[in-house]
């Protein structure tokens, strides 16, 4: 009985990210009908919940935070052991560049090799709970693989639409999970257009980034985890590779929820959040620096960090809010710099990270050099994936 109490979901309702209109959290939802914007899940955070009661510490996955996740019936959980990834110190790189406290949370160790596992485990669990029989997704690679795996595990039909230039490993893995794969000339926004055609009748649930409310909830568990792993003392600066932005928005949401629950020290400062993008596709940087009004007409180019090739993220306003509220920054890193970062993380720390993770490291280096990060600050890098599937992008360049 005690485990039942600890994991009973506090889910209350959803709200429109733009106008805050409430929506039911107990029926199948997509984007808000008022503003066609993301729906965000709200929990009852006023009823006291201690860390001891709210965290199921015997569960070594993101599901240890089930009380603050949206699944109502545990039997609908679709899990491959996602989350509770290691928080590693980077002592050699720290000493070499002059960081006093530099760490990396290694999301490359998730099932299917990226942090997309968290979001898709959650979204597919909710899809199952709400009676969905099949899902469709436009993807730059990792999200499609994760969706295919969790759909297989749940017994749901899976349709994945990815750019033709995506490294072959992503496509192959989808086939092995039994998914239907479509290849499109262009970037993820072109894939999204194909998804609309393929799913014109609407019989599949579109689990595109922020077009259903629950991938965000899976991704937010990174925020709970990093706080718990750091013994509730948050880093000063947190760097994250932003494509669609669910990780950035989700981590910030978790920090706010933990504040409301009283899980963080009352005086705790929240970290300054850094959104790292690829120079070939950096809509957030362009908007934030005033070179465009918003990303809606932005044209991106492919990058070796496939997950960052998102030219027109639906969550742009939410990402900008996070950067404003946290006094953070958006920054672009070139593909050449990512390769340098890959070599350094490999040779100095034994880590084979996705180019997205290498970009984050290079951004930290740059911000230390310019003084935006001070040497005594605690710096946390989010490495979102493993490099294994990106070989075509980097082969021969070590
Ligand atoms: C998808 C992806 C990203 C970007 O994540 P968003 O949640 O879309 O911002 C970063 N890194 C990797 C490895 C990815 O697969
Ligand atoms: Zn609205």
XYZ file of C-alpha atoms and ligand atoms in Angstrom:
414
model
C 0.000 0.000 0.000
C 2.761 2.460 0.825
C 4.184 2.201 -2.703
C 0.727 2.838 -4.091
C 0.458 6.046 -2.074
C 3.945 7.177 -3.041
C 3.247 6.837 -6.734
C -0.343 8.086 -6.986
C -0.162 10.774 -9.673
C -0.871 14.360 -8.610
C -1.985 15.268 -12.147
C -4.771 17.884 -12.089
C -5.287 19.520 -15.458
C -3.580 20.855 -18.563
C -3.263 24.485 -19.603
C -2.595 26.283 -22.895
C 0.995 27.569 -22.847
C -0.077 30.805 -24.558
C -3.284 31.910 -22.793
C -3.466 29.524 -19.802
C -6.959 28.271 -20.684
C -7.562 24.997 -18.793
C -7.999 21.635 -20.529
C -8.891 18.236 -19.173
C -5.958 16.001 -18.361
C -8.225 12.958 -18.438
C -8.956 12.722 -22.155
C -6.753 12.547 -25.252
C -5.368 15.999 -26.082
C -3.036 17.368 -28.734
C -2.280 21.129 -28.950
C -4.664 23.697 -27.484
C -7.723 24.446 -29.613
C -7.688 28.126 -28.494
C -4.183 29.059 -29.651
C -2.814 25.911 -31.364
C -0.017 26.015 -28.774
C 1.432 23.333 -26.467
C -0.591 22.038 -23.539
C 1.280 21.887 -20.238
C 0.443 19.523 -17.366
C -0.362 20.886 -13.901
C -0.143 18.910 -10.665
C -1.487 19.440 -7.186
C 1.632 20.865 -5.556
C -0.133 22.473 -2.597
C -1.010 19.268 -0.775
C 2.259 18.623 1.131
C 4.564 16.023 -0.386
C 7.977 15.468 1.154
C 10.899 14.255 -0.887
C 10.836 11.032 1.120
C 7.196 10.393 0.239
C 7.408 11.697 -3.318
C 10.425 9.735 -4.519
C 10.385 5.987 -4.841
C 14.090 5.454 -4.255
C 14.039 1.740 -5.032
C 13.062 2.553 -8.638
C 16.289 3.208 -10.573
C 14.632 4.919 -13.508
C 12.772 8.168 -14.193
C 9.705 6.446 -12.736
C 11.018 7.093 -9.226
C 9.154 10.442 -9.615
C 5.857 8.793 -10.597
C 3.855 10.944 -8.171
C 4.829 13.984 -10.273
C 4.257 12.257 -13.598
C 0.954 12.066 -15.472
C 0.361 8.316 -15.657
C -2.717 7.390 -13.629
C -2.533 3.600 -13.719
C 0.875 1.987 -13.290
C -0.138 -1.013 -15.366
C 0.027 1.265 -18.426
C 3.703 2.034 -17.845
C 5.815 1.311 -20.950
C 9.388 1.212 -19.735
C 12.790 0.042 -20.931
C 14.652 1.365 -17.885
C 14.955 5.006 -18.995
C 16.461 7.693 -16.787
C 18.521 7.704 -13.570
C 21.556 8.230 -15.770
C 24.988 8.907 -14.291
C 26.263 12.327 -13.303
C 29.962 12.256 -14.108
C 32.745 14.635 -13.055
C 35.038 15.810 -15.876
C 38.233 16.303 -13.859
C 40.777 16.346 -16.674
C 38.930 18.854 -18.816
C 38.105 20.926 -15.725
C 41.760 21.109 -14.688
C 42.923 21.877 -18.196
C 40.516 24.764 -18.792
C 40.159 26.060 -15.223
C 36.663 24.997 -14.140
C 36.458 24.262 -10.406
C 33.394 22.030 -10.742
C 32.474 20.616 -14.144
C 30.065 17.725 -14.573
C 28.223 15.937 -17.325
C 24.944 14.077 -17.041
C 25.211 11.263 -19.552
C 21.884 10.773 -21.259
C 23.632 8.691 -23.924
C 23.237 5.737 -21.551
C 19.457 5.678 -21.949
C 17.621 2.914 -23.845
C 17.911 3.631 -27.608
C 20.967 5.806 -26.888
C 19.434 9.190 -26.163
C 17.316 11.177 -23.725
C 14.434 10.898 -26.195
C 13.709 7.638 -24.336
C 12.382 9.616 -21.364
C 9.856 11.593 -23.380
C 8.694 8.706 -25.510
C 8.381 6.298 -22.576
C 6.042 8.828 -20.996
C 4.122 9.724 -24.165
C 3.614 6.118 -25.230
C 2.547 5.120 -21.712
C -0.091 7.874 -21.777
C -1.102 6.942 -25.332
C -1.703 3.404 -24.124
C -3.620 4.655 -21.100
C -5.839 6.793 -23.343
C -6.613 3.963 -25.772
C -4.448 5.050 -28.730
C -3.599 2.245 -31.206
C -0.818 3.865 -33.257
C 1.585 6.824 -33.274
C 3.355 8.916 -35.905
C 6.360 11.233 -35.576
C 8.529 13.560 -37.661
C 12.093 13.147 -36.397
C 15.715 14.124 -36.885
C 16.600 10.574 -35.765
C 16.623 9.809 -32.039
C 12.973 10.588 -31.327
C 11.849 8.271 -34.132
C 13.996 5.416 -32.847
C 12.690 5.889 -29.315
C 9.080 6.071 -30.472
C 9.516 2.905 -32.535
C 10.985 1.042 -29.538
C 8.312 2.098 -27.048
C 5.493 1.478 -29.538
C 6.878 -2.020 -30.102
C 6.945 -2.601 -26.366
C 3.377 -1.305 -26.003
C 2.044 -3.186 -29.025
C 1.157 0.011 -30.932
C 1.602 0.738 -34.625
C 4.539 3.112 -35.314
C 5.066 5.423 -38.312
C 8.349 7.390 -38.448
C 9.145 10.192 -40.917
C 12.790 11.322 -41.099
C 15.061 13.313 -43.436
C 16.664 11.194 -46.137
C 20.154 12.338 -45.024
C 19.687 10.949 -41.474
C 22.486 8.454 -40.672
C 21.461 4.931 -41.609
C 21.670 3.544 -38.064
C 18.588 5.543 -37.057
C 16.534 4.209 -39.954
C 17.731 0.611 -39.513
C 16.898 0.539 -35.820
C 13.346 1.689 -36.574
C 12.944 -1.215 -39.012
C 14.124 -3.702 -36.391
C 11.418 -2.400 -34.057
C 8.884 -3.069 -36.791
C 8.108 0.578 -37.565
C 6.980 1.950 -40.917
C 9.627 4.481 -42.050
C 9.209 7.321 -44.583
C 12.171 9.335 -45.899
C 11.766 12.980 -46.896
C 14.084 15.434 -48.686
C 14.569 18.291 -46.243
C 14.611 18.907 -42.501
C 12.228 17.998 -39.692
C 9.712 20.719 -40.645
C 9.406 19.076 -44.082
C 8.871 15.758 -42.296
C 6.113 17.399 -40.256
C 4.330 18.357 -43.486
C 4.513 14.724 -44.631
C 3.152 13.594 -41.267
C 0.103 15.806 -41.823
C -0.472 14.166 -45.240
C 0.060 10.619 -43.970
C -2.207 11.187 -40.997
C -4.878 13.302 -42.721
C -7.569 11.025 -41.305
C -6.098 11.459 -37.817
C -6.167 7.798 -36.815
C -2.614 7.983 -35.450
C -1.512 10.085 -32.475
C 1.032 12.685 -33.624
C 3.729 12.677 -30.939
C 5.750 15.547 -32.493
C 7.653 17.680 -29.984
C 5.108 19.607 -27.870
C 2.125 18.556 -30.010
C 0.982 16.285 -27.203
C 1.542 17.172 -23.526
C 3.486 14.201 -22.184
C 6.900 13.968 -23.845
C 7.619 17.150 -21.908
C 6.715 15.385 -18.668
C 9.178 12.583 -19.385
C 11.937 15.055 -20.215
C 11.338 17.059 -17.064
C 12.550 14.108 -14.984
C 16.091 15.217 -15.888
C 15.479 18.233 -13.666
C 14.351 16.152 -10.686
C 17.234 13.753 -11.187
C 19.976 16.307 -11.422
C 18.734 18.001 -8.242
C 18.584 14.694 -6.379
C 21.981 13.590 -7.681
C 23.538 16.896 -6.599
C 21.971 16.492 -3.162
C 19.524 19.372 -3.859
C 22.230 21.947 -4.475
C 21.624 23.110 -8.028
C 24.414 24.001 -10.477
C 25.065 27.667 -11.231
C 24.970 27.129 -14.978
C 23.257 24.369 -16.939
C 24.000 23.919 -20.643
C 21.591 22.055 -22.897
C 21.522 21.403 -26.686
C 18.202 22.882 -27.815
C 16.332 21.649 -30.868
C 12.596 21.496 -30.216
C 13.385 22.504 -26.652
C 11.530 19.918 -24.554
C 14.575 19.290 -22.383
C 15.160 22.969 -21.678
C 11.493 23.669 -20.995
C 11.067 20.415 -19.073
C 14.056 20.874 -16.767
C 12.910 24.401 -15.948
C 9.385 23.127 -15.262
C 10.815 20.534 -12.866
C 12.842 23.183 -11.024
C 9.712 25.311 -10.597
C 7.709 22.313 -9.386
C 10.407 21.429 -6.862
C 10.392 25.036 -5.627
C 6.622 24.894 -5.169
C 6.930 21.600 -3.294
C 9.637 22.998 -1.014
C 12.134 20.397 -2.193
C 14.849 22.996 -2.835
C 16.500 25.110 -0.134
C 14.438 28.307 0.241
C 17.442 30.455 -0.656
C 18.476 28.334 -3.652
C 19.198 30.221 -6.849
C 18.019 28.459 -9.980
C 20.709 27.862 -12.620
C 21.298 30.147 -15.572
C 20.101 28.069 -18.511
C 22.116 28.020 -21.737
C 20.478 26.827 -24.968
C 23.203 25.569 -27.278
C 22.379 25.398 -30.990
C 24.211 24.513 -34.206
C 25.527 27.414 -36.281
C 23.819 25.760 -39.276
C 20.442 25.912 -37.555
C 20.125 28.420 -34.719
C 16.671 30.028 -34.843
C 16.636 30.739 -31.116
C 19.930 32.639 -31.259
C 18.668 34.687 -34.190
C 15.420 35.600 -32.453
C 17.018 36.349 -29.107
C 19.601 38.605 -30.694
C 16.878 40.497 -32.540
C 17.782 39.497 -36.100
C 14.280 38.110 -36.653
C 10.906 38.605 -34.939
C 10.484 34.864 -34.415
C 11.517 31.562 -36.031
C 8.475 31.175 -38.278
C 10.346 31.905 -41.508
C 13.783 30.663 -40.417
C 15.660 28.461 -42.894
C 18.099 26.008 -41.378
C 20.785 23.827 -42.920
C 21.722 20.250 -41.980
C 24.321 19.794 -39.225
C 26.229 16.791 -37.880
C 24.162 17.327 -34.714
C 20.981 16.018 -36.343
C 18.906 16.687 -33.228
C 19.600 20.419 -33.494
C 18.313 20.754 -37.063
C 14.940 22.149 -35.989
C 14.405 25.421 -37.878
C 10.942 26.356 -36.572
C 10.356 24.975 -33.079
C 6.785 25.270 -31.829
C 8.190 25.786 -28.332
C 10.229 28.880 -29.212
C 8.231 31.239 -26.946
C 8.569 28.795 -24.032
C 12.312 28.448 -24.600
C 12.733 32.216 -24.718
C 10.819 32.479 -21.419
C 13.236 30.019 -19.795
C 16.245 31.987 -21.012
C 14.722 35.258 -19.772
C 13.605 33.950 -16.391
C 16.909 32.235 -15.704
C 19.059 35.092 -17.080
C 20.446 32.589 -19.516
C 21.748 32.678 -23.029
C 21.407 31.121 -26.494
C 24.622 30.315 -28.311
C 25.605 28.711 -31.642
C 28.475 26.244 -32.157
C 29.836 25.230 -35.568
C 30.110 21.640 -36.790
C 33.930 21.991 -36.768
C 33.843 23.007 -33.112
C 31.617 20.020 -32.327
C 34.239 17.699 -33.835
C 36.898 19.315 -31.650
C 34.672 18.802 -28.612
C 34.077 15.163 -29.566
C 37.825 14.563 -29.736
C 38.407 16.210 -26.364
C 35.622 14.388 -24.535
C 36.823 11.151 -26.095
C 40.549 11.494 -25.435
C 40.402 13.263 -22.069
C 37.369 11.683 -20.427
C 36.589 8.447 -22.281
C 33.209 9.660 -23.462
C 31.838 9.114 -26.983
C 29.093 11.713 -26.992
C 26.603 12.779 -29.637
C 27.649 15.919 -31.561
C 24.878 17.716 -29.629
C 26.715 16.915 -26.375
C 30.025 18.009 -27.846
C 28.401 21.335 -28.773
C 27.411 21.844 -25.157
C 30.976 21.289 -23.980
C 32.322 23.746 -26.559
C 29.753 26.315 -25.427
C 30.939 25.948 -21.812
C 34.544 26.464 -22.918
C 33.591 29.578 -24.838
C 31.536 31.053 -21.983
C 34.370 30.493 -19.497
C 36.759 32.246 -21.847
C 34.461 35.255 -22.252
C 33.867 35.446 -18.482
C 30.114 34.744 -18.632
C 30.894 31.610 -16.609
C 33.231 32.225 -13.658
C 35.802 29.552 -12.748
C 34.314 28.945 -9.276
C 30.809 28.285 -10.624
C 29.384 24.787 -10.766
C 28.728 23.914 -14.386
C 26.563 21.040 -15.596
C 26.612 19.799 -19.197
C 23.703 17.753 -20.501
C 24.956 15.183 -22.985
C 21.755 14.116 -24.675
C 22.937 11.124 -26.694
C 25.573 8.619 -27.671
C 27.668 9.067 -30.818
C 27.176 5.464 -31.938
C 24.430 6.191 -34.469
C 26.142 9.268 -35.905
C 29.114 7.428 -37.403
C 28.388 8.515 -40.972
C 28.665 12.140 -39.839
C 32.034 11.731 -38.144
C 33.769 8.689 -39.635
C 37.469 9.273 -40.331
C 37.559 12.637 -38.580
C 39.060 11.565 -35.218
C 16.416 15.638 -30.027
C 17.778 15.854 -29.554
C 18.198 17.085 -29.033
C 17.267 18.264 -28.940
O 16.264 17.995 -28.017
P 14.947 18.890 -27.933
O 14.189 18.333 -26.817
O 14.267 18.768 -29.247
O 15.416 20.283 -27.683
C 19.479 17.184 -28.543
N 20.334 16.146 -28.586
C 19.989 14.956 -29.096
C 21.002 13.859 -29.117
C 18.693 14.765 -29.595
O 18.358 13.577 -30.076
Zn -4.784 29.404 -25.614
